PDB file of C-alpha atoms and ligand atoms in Angstrom:
ATOM      1  CA  MET A  86      51.622  64.088 -45.914  1.00  0.00           C
ATOM      2  CA  LYS A  87      52.393  63.617 -42.249  1.00  0.00           C
ATOM      3  CA  ASP A  88      49.659  66.136 -41.518  1.00  0.00           C
ATOM      4  CA  ASP A  89      47.110  63.692 -42.969  1.00  0.00           C
ATOM      5  CA  VAL A  90      47.891  61.151 -40.245  1.00  0.00           C
ATOM      6  CA  GLY A  91      45.575  61.249 -37.242  1.00  0.00           C
ATOM      7  CA  GLU A  92      47.342  58.623 -35.160  1.00  0.00           C
ATOM      8  CA  ILE A  93      50.747  56.932 -35.262  1.00  0.00           C
ATOM      9  CA  LEU A  94      50.256  53.248 -34.475  1.00  0.00           C
ATOM     10  CA  ILE A  95      53.857  52.037 -34.789  1.00  0.00           C
ATOM     11  CA  THR A  96      56.777  54.443 -34.660  1.00  0.00           C
ATOM     12  CA  GLU A  97      59.811  54.346 -36.933  1.00  0.00           C
ATOM     13  CA  GLU A  98      61.951  53.188 -34.025  1.00  0.00           C
ATOM     14  CA  GLU A  99      59.559  50.360 -33.094  1.00  0.00           C
ATOM     15  CA  LEU A 100      59.490  49.215 -36.715  1.00  0.00           C
ATOM     16  CA  GLN A 101      63.281  49.206 -37.018  1.00  0.00           C
ATOM     17  CA  THR A 102      63.719  47.282 -33.769  1.00  0.00           C
ATOM     18  CA  ARG A 103      61.167  44.618 -34.655  1.00  0.00           C
ATOM     19  CA  VAL A 104      62.391  44.224 -38.244  1.00  0.00           C
ATOM     20  CA  ALA A 105      65.928  43.686 -36.939  1.00  0.00           C
ATOM     21  CA  GLU A 106      64.622  40.981 -34.567  1.00  0.00           C
ATOM     22  CA  LEU A 107      62.786  39.259 -37.407  1.00  0.00           C
ATOM     23  CA  GLY A 108      65.948  39.333 -39.528  1.00  0.00           C
ATOM     24  CA  GLN A 109      67.902  37.693 -36.737  1.00  0.00           C
ATOM     25  CA  GLU A 110      65.243  35.001 -36.197  1.00  0.00           C
ATOM     26  CA  ILE A 111      65.082  34.218 -39.900  1.00  0.00           C
ATOM     27  CA  SER A 112      68.884  34.056 -40.148  1.00  0.00           C
ATOM     28  CA  ALA A 113      68.996  31.536 -37.287  1.00  0.00           C
ATOM     29  CA  ASP A 114      66.109  29.415 -38.604  1.00  0.00           C
ATOM     30  CA  TYR A 115      67.469  29.195 -42.156  1.00  0.00           C
ATOM     31  CA  GLN A 116      71.115  28.648 -41.267  1.00  0.00           C
ATOM     32  CA  ASP A 117      72.557  26.196 -43.851  1.00  0.00           C
ATOM     33  CA  LYS A 118      69.350  26.252 -45.917  1.00  0.00           C
ATOM     34  CA  ASP A 119      69.083  27.950 -49.240  1.00  0.00           C
ATOM     35  CA  LEU A 120      66.607  30.746 -48.664  1.00  0.00           C
ATOM     36  CA  ARG A 121      64.484  32.475 -51.293  1.00  0.00           C
ATOM     37  CA  LEU A 122      62.449  35.477 -50.162  1.00  0.00           C
ATOM     38  CA  VAL A 123      59.346  36.185 -52.213  1.00  0.00           C
ATOM     39  CA  CYS A 124      58.262  39.794 -51.752  1.00  0.00           C
ATOM     40  CA  ILE A 125      54.668  40.643 -52.534  1.00  0.00           C
ATOM     41  CA  LEU A 126      54.531  43.948 -54.392  1.00  0.00           C
ATOM     42  CA  ARG A 127      53.956  46.667 -53.877  1.00  0.00           C
ATOM     43  CA  GLY A 128      53.255  47.074 -50.157  1.00  0.00           C
ATOM     44  CA  ALA A 129      56.015  44.794 -48.811  1.00  0.00           C
ATOM     45  CA  VAL A 130      58.888  46.430 -50.649  1.00  0.00           C
ATOM     46  CA  ILE A 131      60.015  48.730 -47.826  1.00  0.00           C
ATOM     47  CA  PHE A 132      59.699  45.916 -45.286  1.00  0.00           C
ATOM     48  CA  LEU A 133      61.766  43.589 -47.501  1.00  0.00           C
ATOM     49  CA  SER A 134      64.506  46.122 -48.072  1.00  0.00           C
ATOM     50  CA  ASP A 135      64.913  46.764 -44.349  1.00  0.00           C
ATOM     51  CA  LEU A 136      64.511  43.080 -43.445  1.00  0.00           C
ATOM     52  CA  ILE A 137      67.244  41.751 -45.743  1.00  0.00           C
ATOM     53  CA  ARG A 138      69.740  44.151 -44.220  1.00  0.00           C
ATOM     54  CA  HIS A 139      69.270  42.182 -40.992  1.00  0.00           C
ATOM     55  CA  ILE A 140      69.489  38.754 -42.613  1.00  0.00           C
ATOM     56  CA  THR A 141      73.034  37.573 -42.162  1.00  0.00           C
ATOM     57  CA  ILE A 142      72.911  34.380 -44.237  1.00  0.00           C
ATOM     58  CA  PRO A 143      73.087  34.116 -48.045  1.00  0.00           C
ATOM     59  CA  HIS A 144      69.678  34.375 -49.706  1.00  0.00           C
ATOM     60  CA  GLU A 145      67.970  35.335 -52.927  1.00  0.00           C
ATOM     61  CA  ILE A 146      64.991  37.622 -53.506  1.00  0.00           C
ATOM     62  CA  ASP A 147      62.223  37.550 -56.068  1.00  0.00           C
ATOM     63  CA  PHE A 148      59.020  39.532 -56.518  1.00  0.00           C
ATOM     64  CA  MET A 149      55.414  38.868 -57.300  1.00  0.00           C
ATOM     65  CA  ALA A 150      52.687  41.458 -57.802  1.00  0.00           C
ATOM     66  CA  VAL A 151      49.096  40.637 -57.044  1.00  0.00           C
ATOM     67  CA  SER A 152      45.952  42.664 -56.944  1.00  0.00           C
ATOM     68  CA  SER A 153      42.530  41.983 -55.670  1.00  0.00           C
ATOM     69  CA  TYR A 154      39.986  43.623 -57.877  1.00  0.00           C
ATOM     70  CA  GLY A 155      36.526  44.774 -56.954  1.00  0.00           C
ATOM     71  CA  GLY A 156      36.128  45.786 -53.319  1.00  0.00           C
ATOM     72  CA  THR A 157      36.667  49.379 -52.208  1.00  0.00           C
ATOM     73  CA  ARG A 158      39.765  51.435 -51.492  1.00  0.00           C
ATOM     74  CA  THR A 159      39.976  50.033 -47.981  1.00  0.00           C
ATOM     75  CA  GLU A 160      38.482  46.533 -48.389  1.00  0.00           C
ATOM     76  CA  SER A 161      39.867  43.827 -50.650  1.00  0.00           C
ATOM     77  CA  SER A 162      37.412  41.707 -52.600  1.00  0.00           C
ATOM     78  CA  GLY A 163      39.223  38.424 -52.151  1.00  0.00           C
ATOM     79  CA  VAL A 164      39.406  37.875 -55.904  1.00  0.00           C
ATOM     80  CA  VAL A 165      43.130  37.796 -56.512  1.00  0.00           C
ATOM     81  CA  ARG A 166      44.968  38.169 -59.796  1.00  0.00           C
ATOM     82  CA  ILE A 167      48.699  37.730 -60.466  1.00  0.00           C
ATOM     83  CA  LEU A 168      49.869  40.918 -62.165  1.00  0.00           C
ATOM     84  CA  MET A 169      53.545  39.973 -62.254  1.00  0.00           C
ATOM     85  CA  ASP A 170      54.890  36.526 -61.606  1.00  0.00           C
ATOM     86  CA  LEU A 171      58.195  35.377 -60.123  1.00  0.00           C
ATOM     87  CA  THR A 172      61.112  35.420 -62.532  1.00  0.00           C
ATOM     88  CA  THR A 173      62.662  32.257 -61.119  1.00  0.00           C
ATOM     89  CA  SER A 174      61.543  28.702 -60.337  1.00  0.00           C
ATOM     90  CA  ILE A 175      60.998  27.933 -56.665  1.00  0.00           C
ATOM     91  CA  GLU A 176      60.997  24.165 -57.074  1.00  0.00           C
ATOM     92  CA  GLY A 177      63.037  22.599 -54.277  1.00  0.00           C
ATOM     93  CA  ARG A 178      63.731  25.997 -52.670  1.00  0.00           C
ATOM     94  CA  ASN A 179      63.027  27.104 -49.112  1.00  0.00           C
ATOM     95  CA  VAL A 180      60.610  29.909 -49.785  1.00  0.00           C
ATOM     96  CA  LEU A 181      59.675  32.636 -47.342  1.00  0.00           C
ATOM     97  CA  ILE A 182      56.841  34.913 -48.459  1.00  0.00           C
ATOM     98  CA  VAL A 183      57.318  38.506 -47.295  1.00  0.00           C
ATOM     99  CA  GLU A 184      54.013  40.362 -47.069  1.00  0.00           C
ATOM    100  CA  ASP A 185      53.035  43.740 -45.635  1.00  0.00           C
ATOM    101  CA  ILE A 186      49.715  42.978 -43.966  1.00  0.00           C
ATOM    102  CA  VAL A 187      47.207  40.175 -43.537  1.00  0.00           C
ATOM    103  CA  ASP A 188      43.645  41.348 -43.223  1.00  0.00           C
ATOM    104  CA  THR A 189      40.938  38.849 -44.272  1.00  0.00           C
ATOM    105  CA  GLY A 190      43.707  36.439 -45.302  1.00  0.00           C
ATOM    106  CA  LEU A 191      42.221  35.910 -48.750  1.00  0.00           C
ATOM    107  CA  THR A 192      45.162  37.368 -50.683  1.00  0.00           C
ATOM    108  CA  LEU A 193      47.784  35.401 -48.802  1.00  0.00           C
ATOM    109  CA  SER A 194      45.768  32.216 -48.909  1.00  0.00           C
ATOM    110  CA  TYR A 195      45.592  32.506 -52.707  1.00  0.00           C
ATOM    111  CA  ILE A 196      49.341  33.154 -52.943  1.00  0.00           C
ATOM    112  CA  ILE A 197      50.160  30.193 -50.684  1.00  0.00           C
ATOM    113  CA  ASP A 198      47.962  27.824 -52.700  1.00  0.00           C
ATOM    114  CA  ASN A 199      49.485  29.082 -55.916  1.00  0.00           C
ATOM    115  CA  LEU A 200      53.112  28.760 -54.761  1.00  0.00           C
ATOM    116  CA  LYS A 201      52.505  25.290 -53.278  1.00  0.00           C
ATOM    117  CA  THR A 202      51.707  23.959 -56.755  1.00  0.00           C
ATOM    118  CA  ARG A 203      55.290  24.868 -57.740  1.00  0.00           C
ATOM    119  CA  HIS A 204      56.766  22.344 -55.262  1.00  0.00           C
ATOM    120  CA  PRO A 205      59.046  24.421 -53.024  1.00  0.00           C
ATOM    121  CA  ALA A 206      61.046  22.427 -50.435  1.00  0.00           C
ATOM    122  CA  SER A 207      59.341  24.539 -47.764  1.00  0.00           C
ATOM    123  CA  LEU A 208      56.951  27.465 -47.751  1.00  0.00           C
ATOM    124  CA  ARG A 209      56.603  29.855 -44.847  1.00  0.00           C
ATOM    125  CA  VAL A 210      55.243  33.355 -44.310  1.00  0.00           C
ATOM    126  CA  CYS A 211      56.709  36.504 -42.784  1.00  0.00           C
ATOM    127  CA  VAL A 212      54.228  39.331 -42.364  1.00  0.00           C
ATOM    128  CA  LEU A 213      54.815  42.748 -40.878  1.00  0.00           C
ATOM    129  CA  LEU A 214      51.255  43.459 -39.717  1.00  0.00           C
ATOM    130  CA  ASP A 215      48.556  41.035 -38.653  1.00  0.00           C
ATOM    131  CA  LYS A 216      45.027  42.445 -38.496  1.00  0.00           C
ATOM    132  CA  ARG A 217      43.854  39.294 -36.777  1.00  0.00           C
ATOM    133  CA  GLU A 218      40.307  40.405 -35.871  1.00  0.00           C
ATOM    134  CA  ARG A 219      39.399  40.609 -39.554  1.00  0.00           C
ATOM    135  CA  ARG A 220      40.496  37.125 -40.561  1.00  0.00           C
ATOM    136  CA  GLU A 221      38.064  35.191 -42.784  1.00  0.00           C
ATOM    137  CA  VAL A 222      40.340  32.335 -43.790  1.00  0.00           C
ATOM    138  CA  ASP A 223      42.951  30.751 -41.619  1.00  0.00           C
ATOM    139  CA  VAL A 224      46.487  31.347 -42.885  1.00  0.00           C
ATOM    140  CA  PRO A 225      49.562  30.030 -41.111  1.00  0.00           C
ATOM    141  CA  LEU A 226      51.904  32.917 -40.212  1.00  0.00           C
ATOM    142  CA  ASP A 227      55.418  31.926 -39.214  1.00  0.00           C
ATOM    143  CA  TYR A 228      56.848  35.377 -38.470  1.00  0.00           C
ATOM    144  CA  VAL A 229      54.668  38.309 -37.412  1.00  0.00           C
ATOM    145  CA  GLY A 230      55.966  41.831 -36.824  1.00  0.00           C
ATOM    146  CA  PHE A 231      52.988  43.344 -35.022  1.00  0.00           C
ATOM    147  CA  VAL A 232      49.385  42.428 -34.340  1.00  0.00           C
ATOM    148  CA  ILE A 233      47.285  45.533 -35.012  1.00  0.00           C
ATOM    149  CA  PRO A 234      43.642  46.471 -34.382  1.00  0.00           C
ATOM    150  CA  ASP A 235      41.007  46.671 -37.096  1.00  0.00           C
ATOM    151  CA  LYS A 236      42.042  50.022 -38.557  1.00  0.00           C
ATOM    152  CA  PHE A 237      43.058  50.899 -42.092  1.00  0.00           C
ATOM    153  CA  VAL A 238      46.739  51.807 -41.864  1.00  0.00           C
ATOM    154  CA  VAL A 239      49.223  53.544 -44.135  1.00  0.00           C
ATOM    155  CA  GLY A 240      52.968  54.102 -44.219  1.00  0.00           C
ATOM    156  CA  TYR A 241      56.095  51.942 -44.328  1.00  0.00           C
ATOM    157  CA  GLY A 242      55.019  50.625 -47.741  1.00  0.00           C
ATOM    158  CA  LEU A 243      51.277  50.543 -47.149  1.00  0.00           C
ATOM    159  CA  ASP A 244      49.159  52.865 -49.228  1.00  0.00           C
ATOM    160  CA  TYR A 245      45.804  54.495 -49.423  1.00  0.00           C
ATOM    161  CA  ASP A 246      44.991  55.048 -53.089  1.00  0.00           C
ATOM    162  CA  GLU A 247      48.738  54.617 -53.881  1.00  0.00           C
ATOM    163  CA  LYS A 248      49.776  57.370 -51.480  1.00  0.00           C
ATOM    164  CA  TYR A 249      51.575  57.455 -48.107  1.00  0.00           C
ATOM    165  CA  ARG A 250      53.906  54.466 -48.765  1.00  0.00           C
ATOM    166  CA  ASN A 251      56.886  56.715 -48.008  1.00  0.00           C
ATOM    167  CA  LEU A 252      55.931  57.520 -44.416  1.00  0.00           C
ATOM    168  CA  PRO A 253      58.563  55.973 -42.107  1.00  0.00           C
ATOM    169  CA  PHE A 254      55.944  54.907 -39.529  1.00  0.00           C
ATOM    170  CA  VAL A 255      52.604  53.060 -39.611  1.00  0.00           C
ATOM    171  CA  GLY A 256      49.648  55.311 -38.951  1.00  0.00           C
ATOM    172  CA  VAL A 257      45.962  55.874 -39.413  1.00  0.00           C
ATOM    173  CA  LEU A 258      44.749  58.720 -41.604  1.00  0.00           C
ATOM    174  CA  LYS A 259      42.357  61.332 -40.323  1.00  0.00           C
ATOM    175  CA  PRO A 260      38.858  59.871 -40.808  1.00  0.00           C
ATOM    176  CA  GLU A 261      37.747  62.632 -43.197  1.00  0.00           C
ATOM    177  CA  LEU A 262      40.423  61.516 -45.721  1.00  0.00           C
ATOM    178  CA  TYR A 263      38.982  58.029 -46.248  1.00  0.00           C
ATOM    179  CA  VAL A 264      36.403  57.776 -49.018  1.00  0.00           C
ATOM    180  CA  GLY A 265      34.795  54.365 -48.689  1.00  0.00           C
TER     181      GLY A 265
HETATM  182  P1  IMP B  45      43.446  40.515 -47.358  1.00  0.00           P
HETATM  183  O1  IMP B  45      43.327  39.713 -48.636  1.00  0.00           O
HETATM  184  O2  IMP B  45      42.095  40.994 -46.900  1.00  0.00           O
HETATM  185  O3  IMP B  45      44.202  39.808 -46.266  1.00  0.00           O
HETATM  186  O4  IMP B  45      44.186  41.847 -47.719  1.00  0.00           O
HETATM  187  C1  IMP B  45      45.504  41.900 -47.948  1.00  0.00           C
HETATM  188  C2  IMP B  45      45.880  43.091 -48.794  1.00  0.00           C
HETATM  189  O5  IMP B  45      44.965  44.202 -48.641  1.00  0.00           O
HETATM  190  C3  IMP B  45      47.226  43.584 -48.338  1.00  0.00           C
HETATM  191  O6  IMP B  45      48.273  42.955 -49.042  1.00  0.00           O
HETATM  192  C4  IMP B  45      47.131  45.073 -48.605  1.00  0.00           C
HETATM  193  O7  IMP B  45      47.521  45.332 -49.938  1.00  0.00           O
HETATM  194  C5  IMP B  45      45.669  45.408 -48.454  1.00  0.00           C
HETATM  195  N1  IMP B  45      45.361  45.915 -47.105  1.00  0.00           N
HETATM  196  C6  IMP B  45      44.662  45.300 -46.126  1.00  0.00           C
HETATM  197  N2  IMP B  45      44.574  46.061 -45.038  1.00  0.00           N
HETATM  198  C7  IMP B  45      45.252  47.206 -45.325  1.00  0.00           C
HETATM  199  C8  IMP B  45      45.520  48.401 -44.567  1.00  0.00           C
HETATM  200  O8  IMP B  45      45.148  48.594 -43.407  1.00  0.00           O
HETATM  201  N3  IMP B  45      46.267  49.342 -45.218  1.00  0.00           N
HETATM  202  C9  IMP B  45      46.722  49.213 -46.496  1.00  0.00           C
HETATM  203  N4  IMP B  45      46.491  48.103 -47.221  1.00  0.00           N
HETATM  204  C10 IMP B  45      45.755  47.114 -46.644  1.00  0.00           C
END
């Protein structure tokens, strides 16, 4: 699988260092607050599992799966559907969304609007990768791991056609492997 990667954008070591920093920041900011992390499946699962090992305050986790349908394998359509909802109420909770990547911002914007209707005490966003150049809607990001260029990336939870999530780094596939 590693042979399919043309360029490593963020190494395993860089990821681990930055994720540890984010965990420390979050722990300090949410000291004495009851924290609920909402992980967006499936891409953010590796990020979440590393992140919570650096969060030193008590917290709970829950999961939500969304998909945008239409679009192509490398472009989301912006039409978002909830495939699996949270199992717990977030009313009155301090919610931190944990997401893998923000591209156009359409997916996250939908999730934020949806979760707001459930009356959390606070709602913030922690995203590993910010593909800022591609933004179509403005979404407030409270914690950002890395700002990356406009390239379709895989690894560390991110997939291309459901593959490559297991790579320990973030990389770009060789161009001949992308089919639209
Ligand atoms: P957005 O709605 O355009 O911001 O897209 C967000 C979703 O598209 C992410 O949660 C990912 O699932 C997917 N996505 C966007 N860019 C990439 C990428 O470079 N690699 C893998 N998935 C991506």
